[in-house]
């Protein structure tokens, strides 16, 4: 199987984040990609290649130009005019209700003001290499899409930083650009076909949902922890089904904390049935391994064997697959879990 990854992605190495009101070591670190690359290498059935550069146009097909401009300039501006902190996090966030009834405010000019205009949480620091790494992750996703457009049945993009929490004009949730949404739009424009996105990360992909919410040609289907108790809290409910031309093309299957293998696979069957009803030849999988029973921030109880079964079940749709990495923070077992999933998707048996 063809795998795409760039060493530039390791340039994003945040020192910490905040979680539950505490400063904690960052979970979304380059050791995650190293774990996956080591397991792919040990398996021997994967060929890793660097991505091709795709420029900013596919990003601007999905994201607000102001978000791209902000991420491109944030670090140098912070060096000139920031607080001297080793990473950028907002202390004031543009909340819709602050401007209730008053229309929009202009983007601020100071670094501390700007970050809160484009960021929605305190878990997603910007450091020196964040922009280059995020651009590389987009190129990884697009190169994986190109492989499938060129005839591969299946390609894996080892994206990092991940993407599914990034909305049209907002970053957060460890995500800066929405790799899966950018790849989906790229594919839809090139093929003229509908496209389906299956999001298997533990967290709901609020960004992907938002980007395609009014689109009927892009189906978004997600299995995730119920947002009433879990991040991102403000999206992912079952009654969010799309609007306008997108009515019915957004499918949320929230699951209770503690969800284990059998209940997960049962929900997956429902997700796959919805995708089978939708047209198009390709499924983009947002693959998060934070559903793992040992994940430090997840709350499901999946085991490695189930990842193999899930890969196999998704492949049984008979569609081409662009598999893109999202979350998964149990670094030691992350690689084995990804390999299990991909072997299942390829129709190979689990490793011994
Ligand atoms: N106490 C992805 O998996 N913090 N993003 C949650 C929980 C943010 C997860 C805090 C989690 C973001 C791609
Ligand atoms: Zn996640």
Short mmCIF file of N, CA, C and O in Angstrom, two decimals, residues 17-24 27 122-123 174 231 233 297:
data_model
loop_
_atom_site.label_atom_id
_atom_site.label_comp_id
_atom_site.label_asym_id
_atom_site.label_seq_id
_atom_site.Cartn_x
_atom_site.Cartn_y
_atom_site.Cartn_z
N UNK A 17 -0.33 22.21 26.01
CA UNK A 17 -1.67 22.68 25.65
C UNK A 17 -2.38 22.91 26.98
O UNK A 17 -1.81 22.67 28.04
N UNK A 18 -3.63 23.36 26.93
CA UNK A 18 -4.39 23.35 28.18
C UNK A 18 -5.52 22.36 28.03
O UNK A 18 -6.09 22.17 26.96
N UNK A 19 -5.84 21.69 29.12
CA UNK A 19 -6.93 20.71 29.15
C UNK A 19 -7.54 20.75 30.54
O UNK A 19 -6.82 20.60 31.53
N UNK A 20 -8.82 20.97 30.60
CA UNK A 20 -9.51 20.98 31.89
C UNK A 20 -8.96 22.02 32.85
O UNK A 20 -8.92 21.80 34.07
N UNK A 21 -8.50 23.16 32.33
CA UNK A 21 -8.02 24.23 33.19
C UNK A 21 -6.58 24.06 33.65
O UNK A 21 -6.11 24.80 34.50
N UNK A 22 -5.88 23.05 33.09
CA UNK A 22 -4.48 22.84 33.45
C UNK A 22 -3.59 22.92 32.23
O UNK A 22 -4.01 22.57 31.14
N UNK A 23 -2.35 23.35 32.46
CA UNK A 23 -1.34 23.22 31.42
C UNK A 23 -0.81 21.79 31.47
O UNK A 23 -0.41 21.31 32.53
N UNK A 24 -0.88 21.09 30.33
CA UNK A 24 -0.41 19.70 30.27
C UNK A 24 0.53 19.56 29.08
O UNK A 24 0.46 20.36 28.14
N UNK A 27 -0.48 16.57 23.61
CA UNK A 27 -0.77 15.19 23.18
C UNK A 27 -0.45 14.99 21.70
O UNK A 27 -0.07 13.90 21.28
N UNK A 122 -8.24 26.32 23.51
CA UNK A 122 -6.94 26.57 24.14
C UNK A 122 -6.07 25.32 24.09
O UNK A 122 -5.18 25.13 24.91
N UNK A 123 -6.35 24.45 23.10
CA UNK A 123 -5.61 23.18 22.98
C UNK A 123 -4.72 23.15 21.75
O UNK A 123 -4.11 22.13 21.46
N UNK A 174 -6.38 20.82 17.80
CA UNK A 174 -5.09 20.36 17.25
C UNK A 174 -5.04 20.49 15.74
O UNK A 174 -4.11 19.98 15.10
N UNK A 231 -15.73 16.87 24.10
CA UNK A 231 -15.22 17.79 23.10
C UNK A 231 -15.61 17.31 21.69
O UNK A 231 -15.51 16.13 21.46
N UNK A 233 -18.14 19.47 22.03
CA UNK A 233 -19.30 19.94 22.81
C UNK A 233 -20.42 20.63 22.02
O UNK A 233 -21.60 20.43 22.32
N UNK A 297 -6.87 10.55 26.14
CA UNK A 297 -7.93 11.57 26.14
C UNK A 297 -9.26 11.04 25.61
O UNK A 297 -10.26 11.75 25.68
#
